Amino acid sequence: VTAPVRLPTFSSLPRWFACELTDVLPRAEEPSEASEAGDSRHAFFQRISELLGADENRTLDEARELALAECLPEHLEVLRAIPVDSPAFRFDSVAAEVALAVNLKTGEGRELGRGLGRDYSGAGPDELVGTIDRLGLIGEDGLYVGDYKGRAHRRAPSQDPQFLAATLAAARAYGRTWAEIEVINIVGDEVFARKERVDLLEIDTFEQRLLTRRALAEKNQVAHAADPADLPEATLGEHCRYCPSLRYCPAKMELARAVLGGDNDEIRAIKAAGAAYLTSESAARLHGLVKQAEQVLEIVKEAIVDYARQTPFQLDDGSGRWYGVPPAAQTRELLDGRKVQKVLAELFGEEAGAAGVTVKPTLEGIEKAVKAWLTANPTLSKKGAIKENREKAEALLLERGLMRVIQGGTVKVHKREG
Ligand code: SF4
């Protein structure tokens, strides 16, 4: 009797299809900045939908303000910029944050609930699960399946396993035969929506693809259980970025070993234990190695950038994207911060002008001011004048409460007494 095959969630399917090694490695789910930002966005939209559903007299603006009031302060700026009144959103016509499951043994689909916050504990071992941001029914036999994505997401919805799995589960759950699937890319305060249609044949073909991959995962897991050294092939790529097995991945370790020249056991231990593994001796040695490796990588990276500037090339990650200067690229540059601020203030008012241009005082700026002053007043220039006047300026700034001194700082190479 073998253990049930470990299945990914809808959103992890692109990685599951790309790399067989994920079938057997342990996982350590660690929230990333990107996943936290994504979760906050999803919760924000869900809350707007709920608020609109709860009171039909409530306007979108009111719902948005109420939802914003419940968000964490660090996400406010990004969420406030989203133009929720864009026609792409249509909050009133869809259900939000719908958790779905499709049973890979029986082919049946079901809705697990709404707003579960990725809690799939109610799902069975043969169920592939996931959450879709937007779900609606069209006519007698159609579906609408939509999901919000950030800047980095470029896959067409009809080619995206996450969308296709949600469509399969929903089609089976609600007895539907076709779907309009839509990716809504939110890039700052702009929204780009792309909608495609999939029919029964594509939905069924995707199910077959899932079953084939599941059979392969089972084979990989059985072989690995019988002999832990038997590992399926690794495929490195963009999909590694948020891989929960990254810490345990021998392919990544091999790459680190090749770059660092360290030994496998040591790198494996660092991946598992992080800082807890290090001693002052190994930390010092590895710090030197990392510096060497960074220098080499910098040289290689620069060569690649130079090459791509002359000869753009297509990435080998299957995304169809290129590396090089985009053909229609232009670089826009603003020249004089104060004058730019004036123009913005003229157009949009003082407050907006101040919000649009940031004046950032720096310690280097104090020194620059002193040097400019000494250049304009050469008679005051003498040995130690820069230091003396910089200290004078800092003392005045401290006195006026415009500078503060905080104990501690960043980790860096430095000298110590004794
Ligand atoms: S880190 Fe990349 S290569 Fe390693 S298991 Fe994850 S997806 Fe595969």
Coordinates of C-alpha atoms and ligand atoms in Angstrom, one line a residue:
V1 CA 0.0 0.0 0.0
T2 CA 1.5 3.3 -1.0
A3 CA 0.9 6.7 0.6
P4 CA -1.5 9.0 -1.3
V5 CA 0.2 11.1 -3.9
R6 CA 1.1 14.5 -2.6
L7 CA -0.8 17.0 -4.8
P8 CA 0.0 20.6 -5.3
T9 CA -2.6 23.4 -5.0
F10 CA -3.9 25.1 -8.2
S11 CA -1.3 27.9 -7.9
S12 CA 1.6 25.5 -7.6
L13 CA 0.6 23.6 -10.7
P14 CA 3.0 25.4 -13.1
R15 CA 5.9 24.3 -10.9
W16 CA 4.5 20.8 -10.5
F17 CA 4.4 20.4 -14.3
A18 CA 7.8 22.0 -14.8
C19 CA 9.9 20.0 -12.2
E20 CA 9.4 16.4 -11.1
L21 CA 11.8 16.8 -8.2
T22 CA 9.1 18.6 -6.3
D23 CA 7.3 15.3 -6.0
V24 CA 9.6 14.0 -3.4
L25 CA 11.4 16.8 -1.6
P26 CA 10.3 18.1 1.8
R27 CA 8.6 21.5 1.8
A28 CA 8.9 24.5 4.0
E29 CA 6.2 26.9 3.1
E30 CA 7.6 30.4 4.0
P31 CA 5.5 33.4 3.3
S32 CA 7.3 35.8 0.9
E33 CA 6.7 39.5 0.5
A34 CA 5.0 38.8 -2.8
S35 CA 2.6 36.2 -1.4
E36 CA 1.8 38.5 1.5
A37 CA 1.1 41.4 -0.9
G38 CA -1.0 39.0 -3.0
D39 CA -3.0 37.8 0.0
S40 CA -3.7 41.4 1.1
R41 CA -5.0 42.2 -2.4
H42 CA -7.2 39.2 -2.5
A43 CA -8.6 39.9 1.0
F44 CA -9.2 43.5 0.0
F45 CA -11.2 42.5 -3.1
Q46 CA -13.1 39.9 -1.2
R47 CA -14.1 42.4 1.5
I48 CA -15.3 44.8 -1.2
S49 CA -17.5 42.0 -2.7
E50 CA -18.9 41.1 0.8
L51 CA -19.6 44.7 1.7
L52 CA -21.4 45.3 -1.6
G53 CA -23.4 42.1 -1.3
A54 CA -24.4 42.9 2.3
D55 CA -26.0 46.3 1.5
E56 CA -27.3 47.0 -2.0
N57 CA -27.4 50.8 -1.3
R58 CA -23.7 50.9 -0.6
T59 CA -21.6 52.5 -3.3
L60 CA -18.4 51.0 -4.5
D61 CA -16.5 54.0 -3.1
E62 CA -18.0 53.4 0.3
A63 CA -17.2 49.7 0.2
R64 CA -13.6 50.5 -0.9
E65 CA -13.1 52.9 2.0
L66 CA -14.5 50.5 4.5
A67 CA -12.3 47.7 3.1
L68 CA -9.2 49.9 3.2
A69 CA -9.9 50.7 6.8
E70 CA -9.4 47.0 7.6
C71 CA -6.1 46.6 5.8
L72 CA -2.7 46.6 7.3
P73 CA -1.0 50.0 7.0
E74 CA 2.0 48.6 5.0
H75 CA -0.4 47.5 2.2
L76 CA -2.5 50.7 2.1
E77 CA -0.6 52.6 -0.5
V78 CA -0.6 49.8 -3.0
L79 CA -4.3 48.9 -2.4
R80 CA -5.5 52.5 -2.6
A81 CA -3.9 52.9 -6.0
I82 CA -5.9 50.1 -7.5
P83 CA -8.7 51.5 -9.7
V84 CA -11.5 49.3 -8.3
D85 CA -14.0 51.1 -10.5
S86 CA -12.4 49.7 -13.6
P87 CA -14.9 47.7 -15.7
A88 CA -12.5 44.7 -15.3
F89 CA -13.6 44.3 -11.7
R90 CA -17.4 44.2 -11.8
F91 CA -17.5 43.1 -8.1
D92 CA -21.3 42.7 -8.1
S93 CA -21.5 40.0 -10.7
V94 CA -19.1 37.4 -9.3
A95 CA -18.4 35.4 -6.2
A96 CA -15.1 36.1 -4.6
E97 CA -12.3 33.9 -3.2
V98 CA -14.0 30.6 -4.0
A99 CA -12.2 27.5 -2.9
L100 CA -12.7 24.5 -5.2
A101 CA -11.7 20.9 -5.4
V102 CA -11.6 18.3 -8.2
N103 CA -11.2 14.7 -7.3
L104 CA -8.6 13.1 -9.6
K105 CA -10.0 9.6 -9.0
T106 CA -13.7 10.2 -9.7
G107 CA -13.5 13.4 -11.8
E108 CA -16.0 15.1 -9.5
G109 CA -15.7 18.7 -8.6
R110 CA -17.1 20.7 -5.6
E111 CA -17.0 24.0 -3.9
L112 CA -15.2 23.8 -0.6
G113 CA -16.3 27.3 0.6
R114 CA -15.6 31.0 0.2
G115 CA -13.1 33.1 1.9
L116 CA -11.4 30.1 3.5
G117 CA -8.0 31.8 3.5
R118 CA -6.3 28.8 1.9
D119 CA -7.6 26.4 4.5
Y120 CA -8.1 23.2 2.6
S121 CA -8.3 20.9 5.6
G122 CA -11.8 19.8 4.4
A123 CA -10.4 18.2 1.2
G124 CA -9.7 14.5 0.6
P125 CA -6.4 13.0 -0.4
D126 CA -7.4 12.6 -4.1
E127 CA -8.7 16.2 -4.4
L128 CA -6.7 18.8 -6.1
V129 CA -7.6 22.1 -4.4
G130 CA -7.2 25.8 -4.9
T131 CA -8.9 29.2 -4.7
I132 CA -10.0 31.4 -7.5
D133 CA -10.5 35.1 -7.0
R134 CA -13.7 35.4 -9.1
L135 CA -16.3 33.0 -10.2
G136 CA -19.6 33.4 -12.0
L137 CA -22.1 31.4 -13.9
I138 CA -23.0 32.3 -17.5
G139 CA -26.3 31.2 -18.9
E140 CA -27.2 27.6 -18.7
D141 CA -23.9 25.9 -19.3
G142 CA -21.1 28.6 -19.1
L143 CA -18.7 29.7 -16.4
Y144 CA -16.7 32.8 -15.7
V145 CA -13.3 32.2 -14.0
G146 CA -11.1 35.2 -13.1
D147 CA -8.0 35.8 -11.1
Y148 CA -6.0 38.8 -10.1
K149 CA -2.3 38.8 -10.8
G150 CA 0.6 41.2 -10.4
R151 CA 3.1 42.6 -12.8
A152 CA 5.2 39.5 -13.2
H153 CA 2.4 37.2 -14.4
R154 CA 2.5 36.8 -18.1
R155 CA 0.9 33.5 -19.0
A156 CA -2.2 33.5 -21.1
P157 CA -5.1 32.3 -19.1
S158 CA -6.0 29.4 -21.5
Q159 CA -2.4 28.1 -21.1
D160 CA -2.2 28.6 -17.4
P161 CA -2.6 25.4 -15.3
Q162 CA -3.9 27.3 -12.3
F163 CA -6.8 28.8 -14.4
L164 CA -7.4 25.5 -16.1
A165 CA -7.6 23.5 -12.9
A166 CA -10.0 26.0 -11.4
T167 CA -12.1 25.8 -14.6
L168 CA -12.1 22.0 -14.4
A169 CA -13.1 21.9 -10.8
A170 CA -15.9 24.6 -11.3
A171 CA -17.1 23.0 -14.5
R172 CA -17.6 19.7 -12.7
A173 CA -19.0 21.3 -9.6
Y174 CA -21.7 23.3 -11.4
G175 CA -22.2 21.1 -14.5
R176 CA -20.8 23.6 -17.0
T177 CA -19.2 22.8 -20.3
W178 CA -17.4 26.0 -21.3
A179 CA -15.7 29.0 -19.6
E180 CA -14.6 32.5 -20.1
I181 CA -11.3 32.8 -18.2
E182 CA -9.8 36.1 -17.4
V183 CA -6.5 37.2 -16.0
I184 CA -6.6 40.7 -14.5
N185 CA -3.1 42.1 -14.1
I186 CA -2.8 44.9 -11.6
V187 CA 0.2 47.0 -12.2
G188 CA 0.3 50.0 -9.8
D189 CA -2.8 52.0 -10.7
E190 CA -3.4 50.3 -14.1
V191 CA -5.4 47.3 -14.9
F192 CA -4.9 45.0 -17.9
A193 CA -7.4 42.3 -18.4
R194 CA -7.2 39.4 -20.9
K195 CA -10.1 37.1 -21.4
E196 CA -10.1 33.8 -23.3
R197 CA -12.6 31.0 -23.8
V198 CA -12.1 27.3 -23.2
D199 CA -14.5 24.5 -24.2
L200 CA -15.2 21.1 -23.0
L201 CA -12.4 19.5 -25.1
E202 CA -9.8 21.7 -23.6
I203 CA -11.1 21.1 -20.1
D204 CA -11.1 17.3 -20.6
T205 CA -7.6 17.4 -22.2
F206 CA -6.3 19.3 -19.2
E207 CA -7.8 16.7 -16.9
Q208 CA -5.9 14.0 -18.8
R209 CA -2.7 16.0 -18.4
L210 CA -3.3 16.1 -14.7
L211 CA -3.9 12.4 -14.5
T212 CA -0.7 11.7 -16.5
R213 CA 1.3 13.9 -14.2
R214 CA -0.2 12.4 -11.1
A215 CA 0.7 8.9 -12.3
L216 CA 4.3 10.1 -12.8
A217 CA 4.3 11.7 -9.3
E218 CA 3.1 8.4 -7.8
K219 CA 5.9 6.5 -9.7
N220 CA 8.5 9.0 -8.4
Q221 CA 7.3 8.9 -4.8
V222 CA 7.2 5.1 -4.8
A223 CA 10.7 4.9 -6.2
H224 CA 12.0 7.4 -3.7
A225 CA 10.3 5.7 -0.8
A226 CA 12.1 2.4 -1.8
D227 CA 15.5 4.1 -2.3
P228 CA 15.9 7.7 -0.9
A229 CA 18.8 8.2 -3.3
D230 CA 16.4 7.7 -6.2
L231 CA 15.5 11.3 -7.1
P232 CA 13.5 12.4 -10.1
E233 CA 15.1 14.9 -12.5
A234 CA 15.3 18.5 -11.4
T235 CA 14.4 21.3 -13.8
L236 CA 15.8 24.7 -12.7
G237 CA 14.0 27.8 -13.9
E238 CA 11.8 30.8 -13.0
H239 CA 9.4 28.4 -11.3
C240 CA 12.1 27.8 -8.6
R241 CA 11.6 31.3 -7.2
Y242 CA 8.9 30.5 -4.6
C243 CA 9.5 26.7 -4.5
P244 CA 8.9 25.5 -0.9
S245 CA 11.5 22.8 -1.5
L246 CA 14.3 25.2 -2.5
R247 CA 16.0 24.7 0.8
Y248 CA 16.2 21.0 0.3
C249 CA 16.8 21.0 -3.5
P250 CA 20.0 19.1 -4.5
A251 CA 20.0 20.8 -7.9
K252 CA 20.2 24.2 -6.2
M253 CA 22.8 22.9 -3.8
E254 CA 24.9 21.6 -6.7
L255 CA 24.7 25.0 -8.3
A256 CA 25.8 26.7 -5.0
R257 CA 28.6 24.1 -4.6
A258 CA 29.8 24.8 -8.1
V259 CA 29.8 28.5 -7.5
L260 CA 31.2 28.5 -3.9
G261 CA 33.5 25.5 -4.1
G262 CA 32.2 24.4 -0.7
D263 CA 31.4 20.9 0.2
N264 CA 27.9 19.4 -0.3
D265 CA 27.4 18.5 3.4
E266 CA 28.1 22.0 4.5
I267 CA 25.8 23.7 2.0
R268 CA 23.1 21.1 2.8
A269 CA 23.4 22.0 6.5
I270 CA 23.2 25.7 5.9
K271 CA 20.1 25.2 3.8
A272 CA 18.5 23.3 6.6
A273 CA 19.6 25.3 9.6
G274 CA 20.6 28.7 8.2
A275 CA 22.5 30.9 10.6
A276 CA 22.3 28.3 13.4
Y277 CA 24.8 26.1 11.5
L278 CA 27.5 28.7 11.2
T279 CA 30.4 29.3 13.5
S280 CA 32.8 32.3 13.5
E281 CA 35.3 30.2 11.5
S282 CA 32.9 28.9 8.9
A283 CA 31.1 32.3 8.6
A284 CA 34.4 34.0 7.9
R285 CA 35.5 31.4 5.4
L286 CA 32.1 31.4 3.5
H287 CA 32.0 35.2 3.6
G288 CA 35.3 35.2 1.6
L289 CA 34.0 32.5 -0.8
V290 CA 30.7 34.4 -1.4
K291 CA 32.6 37.5 -2.2
Q292 CA 34.7 35.6 -4.7
A293 CA 31.6 34.0 -6.2
E294 CA 29.8 37.3 -6.4
Q295 CA 32.8 38.8 -8.3
V296 CA 32.8 36.0 -10.8
L297 CA 29.0 36.2 -11.2
E298 CA 29.2 39.9 -11.7
I299 CA 31.7 39.4 -14.5
V300 CA 29.4 36.8 -16.2
K301 CA 26.3 39.0 -15.7
E302 CA 28.0 42.0 -17.2
A303 CA 29.1 39.9 -20.2
I304 CA 25.5 38.7 -20.7
V305 CA 24.1 42.2 -20.5
D306 CA 26.7 43.4 -23.0
Y307 CA 25.9 40.5 -25.3
A308 CA 22.1 41.1 -24.9
R309 CA 22.5 44.8 -25.7
Q310 CA 24.0 43.8 -29.1
T311 CA 22.1 40.6 -29.6
P312 CA 18.8 40.2 -27.7
F313 CA 18.1 36.5 -27.0
Q314 CA 15.0 34.5 -26.0
L315 CA 15.0 33.1 -22.4
D316 CA 15.1 29.4 -22.1
D317 CA 12.3 29.3 -19.5
G318 CA 9.6 28.6 -22.0
S319 CA 7.9 31.9 -21.4
G320 CA 8.7 33.2 -24.9
R321 CA 10.2 36.4 -23.3
W322 CA 13.4 38.1 -24.5
Y323 CA 16.4 39.5 -22.8
G324 CA 17.7 42.7 -24.3
V325 CA 16.6 46.3 -24.9
P326 CA 12.9 46.2 -26.0
P327 CA 12.6 47.5 -29.6
A328 CA 10.4 50.4 -28.7
A329 CA 12.2 51.2 -25.4
Q330 CA 12.7 54.8 -24.4
T331 CA 14.2 56.1 -21.2
R332 CA 12.5 59.0 -19.6
E333 CA 14.4 61.1 -17.1
L334 CA 13.4 64.0 -14.9
L335 CA 16.0 66.7 -14.7
D336 CA 15.5 69.2 -11.9
G337 CA 13.5 68.0 -8.9
R338 CA 12.6 71.4 -7.6
K339 CA 11.4 72.6 -10.9
V340 CA 9.5 69.4 -11.5
Q341 CA 7.8 69.9 -8.1
K342 CA 6.8 73.4 -9.1
V343 CA 5.2 72.2 -12.3
L344 CA 3.3 69.5 -10.5
A345 CA 2.1 72.0 -7.9
E346 CA 1.0 74.3 -10.6
L347 CA -1.1 71.5 -12.1
F348 CA -2.3 69.6 -9.1
G349 CA -1.7 71.9 -6.1
E350 CA 1.0 72.2 -3.5
E351 CA 0.3 69.0 -1.6
A352 CA 0.3 66.9 -4.7
G353 CA 3.5 68.5 -5.9
A354 CA 5.2 67.6 -2.6
A355 CA 3.8 64.1 -2.8
G356 CA 5.2 63.7 -6.4
V357 CA 8.8 64.7 -5.7
T358 CA 10.6 63.4 -2.7
V359 CA 13.3 65.6 -1.2
K360 CA 15.7 63.1 0.4
P361 CA 18.3 64.5 2.7
T362 CA 21.5 62.3 3.0
L363 CA 24.7 62.5 5.0
E364 CA 26.6 62.7 1.8
G365 CA 24.4 65.7 0.9
I366 CA 25.7 67.5 3.9
E367 CA 29.3 67.0 2.8
K368 CA 28.3 68.1 -0.8
A369 CA 26.8 71.3 0.6
V370 CA 30.0 72.0 2.6
K371 CA 32.2 71.4 -0.4
A372 CA 29.9 73.7 -2.6
W373 CA 30.1 76.4 0.1
L374 CA 33.9 76.1 0.3
T375 CA 34.3 76.3 -3.5
A376 CA 32.2 79.4 -3.5
N377 CA 34.3 80.9 -0.6
P378 CA 37.9 79.7 -1.3
T379 CA 39.3 82.0 1.4
L380 CA 37.6 79.8 4.1
S381 CA 39.1 76.7 2.7
K382 CA 41.8 75.2 4.9
K383 CA 43.0 71.8 6.1
G384 CA 40.2 70.0 7.9
A385 CA 37.6 72.6 6.8
I386 CA 35.3 70.0 5.3
K387 CA 35.2 67.8 8.5
E388 CA 34.9 70.9 10.7
N389 CA 31.9 72.4 8.8
R390 CA 30.2 69.0 8.3
E391 CA 30.3 68.5 12.1
K392 CA 29.0 72.0 12.6
A393 CA 26.1 71.4 10.2
E394 CA 25.3 68.0 11.9
A395 CA 25.4 69.6 15.3
L396 CA 22.9 72.3 14.2
L397 CA 20.7 69.7 12.6
L398 CA 20.7 67.7 15.8
E399 CA 19.9 70.7 17.9
R400 CA 17.0 71.6 15.7
G401 CA 15.6 68.1 15.8
L402 CA 16.3 67.5 12.1
M403 CA 18.7 64.6 12.7
R404 CA 18.8 61.7 15.1
V405 CA 21.4 59.2 16.1
I406 CA 20.3 55.6 16.4
Q407 CA 22.5 52.9 17.9
G408 CA 23.2 49.9 15.7
G409 CA 23.4 49.6 11.9
T410 CA 23.8 47.2 9.0
V411 CA 26.2 44.2 8.9
K412 CA 29.3 45.3 7.1
V413 CA 33.1 44.9 7.0
H414 CA 34.7 47.3 9.5
K415 CA 37.7 47.8 11.9
R416 CA 37.5 47.3 15.6
E417 CA 39.7 48.5 18.5
G418 CA 41.9 45.9 20.2
Ligands
SF4_1 S1 14.0 24.5 -6.4 FE1 13.6 24.3 -8.6 S2 14.7 22.5 -9.3 FE2 14.6 22.5 -7.0 S3 12.8 21.2 -6.6 FE3 12.1 23.4 -6.6 S4 11.4 23.7 -8.7 FE4 12.7 21.8 -8.8

